[in-house]
XYZ file of C-alpha atoms in Angstrom:
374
model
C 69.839 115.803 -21.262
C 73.228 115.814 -21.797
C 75.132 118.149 -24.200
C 78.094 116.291 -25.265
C 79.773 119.412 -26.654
C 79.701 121.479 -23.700
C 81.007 118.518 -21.733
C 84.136 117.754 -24.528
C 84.740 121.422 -24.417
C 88.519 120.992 -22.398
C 89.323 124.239 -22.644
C 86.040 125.726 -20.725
C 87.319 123.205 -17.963
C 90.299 124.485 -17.697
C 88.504 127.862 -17.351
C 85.981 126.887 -14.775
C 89.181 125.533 -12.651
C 90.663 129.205 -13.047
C 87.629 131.102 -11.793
C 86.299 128.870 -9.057
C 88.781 129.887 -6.591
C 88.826 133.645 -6.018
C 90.762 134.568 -2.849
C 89.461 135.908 -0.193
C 91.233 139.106 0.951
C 89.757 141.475 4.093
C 93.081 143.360 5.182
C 94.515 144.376 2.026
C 98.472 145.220 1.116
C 97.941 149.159 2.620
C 96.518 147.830 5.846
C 92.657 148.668 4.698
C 89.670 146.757 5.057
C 88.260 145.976 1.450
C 85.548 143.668 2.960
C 83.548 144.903 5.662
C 81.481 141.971 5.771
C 84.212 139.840 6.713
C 85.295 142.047 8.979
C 82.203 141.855 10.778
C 82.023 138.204 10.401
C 85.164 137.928 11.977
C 83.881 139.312 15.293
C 86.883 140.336 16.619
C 87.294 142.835 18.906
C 90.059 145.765 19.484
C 91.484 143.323 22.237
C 91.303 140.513 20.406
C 92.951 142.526 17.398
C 95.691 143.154 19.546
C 96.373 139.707 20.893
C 96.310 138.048 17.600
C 98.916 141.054 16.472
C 100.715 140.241 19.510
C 101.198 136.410 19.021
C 102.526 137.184 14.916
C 104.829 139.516 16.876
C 106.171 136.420 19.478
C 106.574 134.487 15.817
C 108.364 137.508 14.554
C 110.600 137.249 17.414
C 111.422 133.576 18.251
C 112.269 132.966 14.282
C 114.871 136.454 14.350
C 116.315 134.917 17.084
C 116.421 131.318 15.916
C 118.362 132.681 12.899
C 120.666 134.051 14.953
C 121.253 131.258 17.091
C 121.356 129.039 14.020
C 123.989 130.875 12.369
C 126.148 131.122 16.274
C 125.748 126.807 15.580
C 123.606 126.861 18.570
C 120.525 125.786 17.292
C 120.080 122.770 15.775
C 117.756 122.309 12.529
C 115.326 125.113 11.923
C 112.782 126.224 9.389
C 112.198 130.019 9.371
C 108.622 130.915 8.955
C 109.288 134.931 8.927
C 106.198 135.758 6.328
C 103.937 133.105 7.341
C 102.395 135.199 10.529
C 99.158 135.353 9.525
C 99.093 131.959 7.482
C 100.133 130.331 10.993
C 99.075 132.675 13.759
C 95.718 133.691 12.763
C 94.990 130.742 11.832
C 95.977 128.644 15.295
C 93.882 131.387 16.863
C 90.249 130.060 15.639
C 90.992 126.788 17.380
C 90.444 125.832 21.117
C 93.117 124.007 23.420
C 90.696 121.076 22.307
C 91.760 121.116 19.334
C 94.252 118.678 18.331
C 97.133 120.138 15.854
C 99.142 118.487 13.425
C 102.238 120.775 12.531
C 104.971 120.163 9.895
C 108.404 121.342 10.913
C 107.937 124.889 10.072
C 105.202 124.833 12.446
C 106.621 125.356 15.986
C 104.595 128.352 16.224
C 100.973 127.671 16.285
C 102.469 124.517 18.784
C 104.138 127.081 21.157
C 100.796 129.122 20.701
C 99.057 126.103 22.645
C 101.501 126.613 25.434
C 104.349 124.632 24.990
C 107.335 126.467 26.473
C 109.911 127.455 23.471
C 112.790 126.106 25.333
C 111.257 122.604 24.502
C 110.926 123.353 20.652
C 115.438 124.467 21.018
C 115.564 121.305 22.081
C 113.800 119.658 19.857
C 115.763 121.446 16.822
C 118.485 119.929 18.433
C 116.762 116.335 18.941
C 116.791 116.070 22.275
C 114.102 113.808 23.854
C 112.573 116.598 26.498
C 112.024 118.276 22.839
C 109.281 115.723 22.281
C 107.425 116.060 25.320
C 104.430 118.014 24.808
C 103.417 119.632 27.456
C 102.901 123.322 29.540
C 105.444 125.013 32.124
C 102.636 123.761 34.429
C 102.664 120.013 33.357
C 99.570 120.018 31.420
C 98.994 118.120 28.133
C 99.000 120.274 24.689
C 97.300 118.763 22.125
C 99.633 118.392 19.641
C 101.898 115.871 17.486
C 105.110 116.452 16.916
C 106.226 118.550 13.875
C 106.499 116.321 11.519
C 109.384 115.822 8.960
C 108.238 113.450 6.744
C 106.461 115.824 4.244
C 102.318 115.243 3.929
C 102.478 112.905 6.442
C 100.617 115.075 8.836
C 97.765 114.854 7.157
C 97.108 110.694 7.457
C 97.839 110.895 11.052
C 95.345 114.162 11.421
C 92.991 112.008 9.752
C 93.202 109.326 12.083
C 92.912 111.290 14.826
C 90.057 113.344 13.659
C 87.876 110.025 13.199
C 89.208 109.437 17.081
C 87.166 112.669 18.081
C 83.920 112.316 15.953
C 83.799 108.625 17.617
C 84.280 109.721 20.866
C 81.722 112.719 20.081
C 84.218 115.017 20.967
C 83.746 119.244 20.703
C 86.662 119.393 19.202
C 88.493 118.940 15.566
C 92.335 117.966 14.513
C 93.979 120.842 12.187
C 97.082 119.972 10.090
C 99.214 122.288 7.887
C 101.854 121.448 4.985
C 103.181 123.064 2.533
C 102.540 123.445 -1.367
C 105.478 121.248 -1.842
C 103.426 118.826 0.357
C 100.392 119.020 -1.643
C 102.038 116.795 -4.170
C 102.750 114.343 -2.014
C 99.891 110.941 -2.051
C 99.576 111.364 1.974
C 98.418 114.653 1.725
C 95.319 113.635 -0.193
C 95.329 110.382 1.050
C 94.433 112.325 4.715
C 91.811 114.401 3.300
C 89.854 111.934 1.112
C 90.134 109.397 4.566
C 88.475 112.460 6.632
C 85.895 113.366 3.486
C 84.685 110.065 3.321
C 83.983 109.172 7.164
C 82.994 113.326 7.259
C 85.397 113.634 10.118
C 86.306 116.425 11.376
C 89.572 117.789 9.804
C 90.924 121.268 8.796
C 93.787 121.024 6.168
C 95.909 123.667 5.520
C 98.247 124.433 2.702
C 100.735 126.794 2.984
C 101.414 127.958 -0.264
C 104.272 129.849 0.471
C 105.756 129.560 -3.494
C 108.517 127.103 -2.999
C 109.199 123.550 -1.985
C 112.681 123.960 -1.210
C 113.587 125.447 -4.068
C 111.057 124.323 -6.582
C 108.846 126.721 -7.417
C 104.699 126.154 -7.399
C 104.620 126.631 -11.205
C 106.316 123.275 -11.344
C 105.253 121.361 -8.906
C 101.713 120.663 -10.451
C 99.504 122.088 -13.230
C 96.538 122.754 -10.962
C 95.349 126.166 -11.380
C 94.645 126.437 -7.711
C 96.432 123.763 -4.304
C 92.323 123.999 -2.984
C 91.151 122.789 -5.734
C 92.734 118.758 -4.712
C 90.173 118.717 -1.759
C 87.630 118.604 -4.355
C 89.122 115.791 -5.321
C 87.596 114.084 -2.269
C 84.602 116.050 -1.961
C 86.035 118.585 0.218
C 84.929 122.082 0.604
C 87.671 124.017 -0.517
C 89.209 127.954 -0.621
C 91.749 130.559 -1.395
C 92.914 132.700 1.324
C 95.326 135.533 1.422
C 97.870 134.157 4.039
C 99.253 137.321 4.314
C 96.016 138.807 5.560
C 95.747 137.862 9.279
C 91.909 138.837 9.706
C 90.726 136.674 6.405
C 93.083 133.656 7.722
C 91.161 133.805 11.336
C 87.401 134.108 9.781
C 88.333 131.297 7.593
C 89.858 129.116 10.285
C 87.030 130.168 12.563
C 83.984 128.927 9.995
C 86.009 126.078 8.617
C 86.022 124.625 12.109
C 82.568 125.057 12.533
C 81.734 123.424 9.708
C 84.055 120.534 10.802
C 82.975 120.206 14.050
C 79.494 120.129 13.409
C 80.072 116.405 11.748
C 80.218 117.761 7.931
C 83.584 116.575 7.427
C 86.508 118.293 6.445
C 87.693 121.832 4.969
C 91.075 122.524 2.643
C 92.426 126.091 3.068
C 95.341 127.127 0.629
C 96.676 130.068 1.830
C 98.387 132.534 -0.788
C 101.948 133.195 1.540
C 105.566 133.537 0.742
C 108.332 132.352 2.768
C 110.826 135.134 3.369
C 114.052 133.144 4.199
C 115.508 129.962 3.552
C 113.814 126.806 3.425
C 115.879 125.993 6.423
C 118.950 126.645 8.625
C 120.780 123.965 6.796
C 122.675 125.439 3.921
C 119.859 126.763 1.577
C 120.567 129.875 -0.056
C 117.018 131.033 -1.901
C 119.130 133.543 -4.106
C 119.894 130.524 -5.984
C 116.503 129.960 -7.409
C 114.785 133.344 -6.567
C 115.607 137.223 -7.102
C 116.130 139.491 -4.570
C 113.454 141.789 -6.055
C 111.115 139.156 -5.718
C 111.830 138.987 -1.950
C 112.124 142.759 -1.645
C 108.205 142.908 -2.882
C 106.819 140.090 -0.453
C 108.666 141.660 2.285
C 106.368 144.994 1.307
C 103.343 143.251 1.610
C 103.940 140.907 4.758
C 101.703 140.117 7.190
C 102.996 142.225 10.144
C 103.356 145.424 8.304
C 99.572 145.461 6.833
C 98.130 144.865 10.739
C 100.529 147.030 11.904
C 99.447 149.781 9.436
C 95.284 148.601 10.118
C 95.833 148.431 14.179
C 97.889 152.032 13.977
C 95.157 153.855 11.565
C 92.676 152.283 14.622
C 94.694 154.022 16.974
C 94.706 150.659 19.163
C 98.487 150.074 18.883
C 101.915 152.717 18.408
C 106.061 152.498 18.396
C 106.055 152.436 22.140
C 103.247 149.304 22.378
C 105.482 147.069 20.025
C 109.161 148.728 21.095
C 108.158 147.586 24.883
C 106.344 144.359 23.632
C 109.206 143.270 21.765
C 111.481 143.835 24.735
C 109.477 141.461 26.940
C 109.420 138.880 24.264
C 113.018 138.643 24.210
C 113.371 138.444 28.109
C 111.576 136.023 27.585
C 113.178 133.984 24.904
C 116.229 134.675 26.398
C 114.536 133.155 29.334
C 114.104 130.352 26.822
C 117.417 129.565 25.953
C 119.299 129.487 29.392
C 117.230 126.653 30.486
C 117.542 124.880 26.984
C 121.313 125.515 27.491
C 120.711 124.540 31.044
C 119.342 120.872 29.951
C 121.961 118.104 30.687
C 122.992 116.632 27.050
C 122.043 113.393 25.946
C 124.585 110.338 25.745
C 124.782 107.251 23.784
C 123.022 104.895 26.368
C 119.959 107.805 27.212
C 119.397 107.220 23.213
C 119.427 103.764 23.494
C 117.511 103.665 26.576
C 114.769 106.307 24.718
C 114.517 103.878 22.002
C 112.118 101.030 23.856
C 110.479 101.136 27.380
C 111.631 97.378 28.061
C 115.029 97.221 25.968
C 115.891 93.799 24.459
C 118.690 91.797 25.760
C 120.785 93.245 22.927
C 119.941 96.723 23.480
C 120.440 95.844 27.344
C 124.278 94.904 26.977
C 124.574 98.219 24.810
C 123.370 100.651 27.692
C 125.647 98.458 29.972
C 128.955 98.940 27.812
C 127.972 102.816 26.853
C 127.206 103.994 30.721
C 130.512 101.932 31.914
C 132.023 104.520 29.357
C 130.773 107.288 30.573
C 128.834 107.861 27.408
């Protein structure tokens, strides 16, 4: 029987939206475990504590130095994800090399994580076409599209390829991330509803990292929590702390098995901030934030609570990360002298790039470019 007052009662909704979404937090700010149950659930072992510390390290590392480049005009276009470790890392690490990913541009990470060689994402910052060639040192395919600039878009594509897998009864599951800016955008739910309602098997992050550009969350949408849109299309959805590495892996980790097993689709928003600016491209984020804001996020980040858990563990010290550190930038320095080393594209190799079999048109225009020299 229905009760017509409880149901007009708007402001009870309103409540109910508040409280359904508590988020889940194992590592807390300190570096201790506040849920032990998780931490079982997790299942993941000193070793495997230390590789997934290890790989938010390499992140760590590649986005210093792509700063640095960026700033030298060496770089190309580049968003920093410096605070988004665990959000992106820990995350990536529940999935298989199965797994099909769907990055946005602020994603290179959990694509180089797959084995695709980080002198291939310099050049594709600099939009060279070896940049979009997605594949190992080795030659072997990675499963992954490219990072997408068109913001949400991801997500329809993900979709698309998720159905793909469930029709081809594939082990495996397509994972996407945006951002909370991308939330708001119709592709974003367009992708999940498309996944909920042929229960394909999808898991859709957002990265709510507190600022599209420079808009904050607050005014981007009135929803009380980004999960709460997958509900929208029948979605299972949930808070995570994004800062909190272990809680971002168990998530991943049971959200794909859920997926896989044919049930359709998961949302994850993850509760992140991004540390830097939006991108290498003039953005200055003391324009619509305050430094003290910053100065507090940077307390809490993702590297310095596992840092503080692993150390208190006594599975990880100064000397580990001082001579870890050291081989990851052999290594990207590795990285860049053969991105350097690449022979720059000209007019006609664009042209040429553009079709397999170019029209006459297009034919005449390689013609004049390479009798130029360009």
């Amino acid at each position: 029987m229905s009760n017509s007052k409880e149901i007009l009662d708007f402001n009870k909704q309103i409540e109910l939206q508040d409280n359904s979404f508590p988020m889940m937090q194992i590592l807390n700010e300190e570096g201790k475990i506040v849920d032990q149950e998780g931490l079982k659930a997790a299942g993941l072992s000193d070793e495997k504590l230390v590789e997934l510390f290890k790989k938010m390290l390499f992140a760590r590392q590649v986005d210093i130095r792509c700063m640095k480049l960026a700033k030298q005009g060496r770089m190309g276009f580049f968003g920093p994800h410096a605070g988004q470790e665990a959000s992106q890392m820990a995350s990536s690490f529940a999935f298989t090399d199965e797994d099909w990913l769907f990055p946005g541009y602020r994603d290179l990470p959990q694509i180089y994580s797959k084995g695709w060689p980080i002198w291939k994402g310099l050049l594709w910052s600099r939009g060279h076409q070896l940049g979009n060639e997605y594949e190992t040192e080795d030659g072997k395919p990675v499963n992954s599209w490219f990072p997408q600039i068109i913001i949400g878009a991801q997500y329809v594509e993900a979709a698309g390829v998720a159905l793909g897998l469930k029709k081809r009864k594939k082990d495996a599951v397509a994972f996407a991330y945006t951002g909370d800016g991308g939330s708001s955008e119709g592709d974003t739910y367009e992708g999940i509803n498309f996944a909920s309602a042929y229960k394909a098997p999808l898991v859709a992050f957002i990265q709510n990292n507190g600022y599209a550009i420079s808009t904050p969350r607050k005014f981007q949408t009135a929803a009380k929590h980004l999960a709460a849109k997958g509900w929208a299309a029948g979605a299972p959805s949930i808070v995570v702390d994004g800062m909190d590495a272990i809680a971002m892996y168990l998530a991943s980790k049971k959200a794909r098995e859920w997926a896989v097993a044919g049930n359709g689709p998961v949302v994850i928003e993850t509760i992140t901030n991004r540390l830097e600016p939006h991108s290498t491209a003039g953005d200055d984020p003391l324009r619509y934030r305050t430094q003290d804001e910053l100065d507090g996020w940077w307390k809490k980040e993702p590297l310095v609570r596992m840092r503080k858990f692993l150390t208190d563990k006594k599975i990880w010290d100064e000397k580990q990360e001082e001579a870890y550190v050291a081989e990851l930038d052999a290594l990207i320095d590795e990285n860049i002298k053969k991105a350097n080393a690449v022979e720059k594209q000209k007019i006609s190799s664009f042209i040429k790039n553009t079709l397999e079999v170019p029209g006459q048109a297009m034919a005449e225009q390689i013609a004049k470019f390479e009798s130029e020299g360009k």
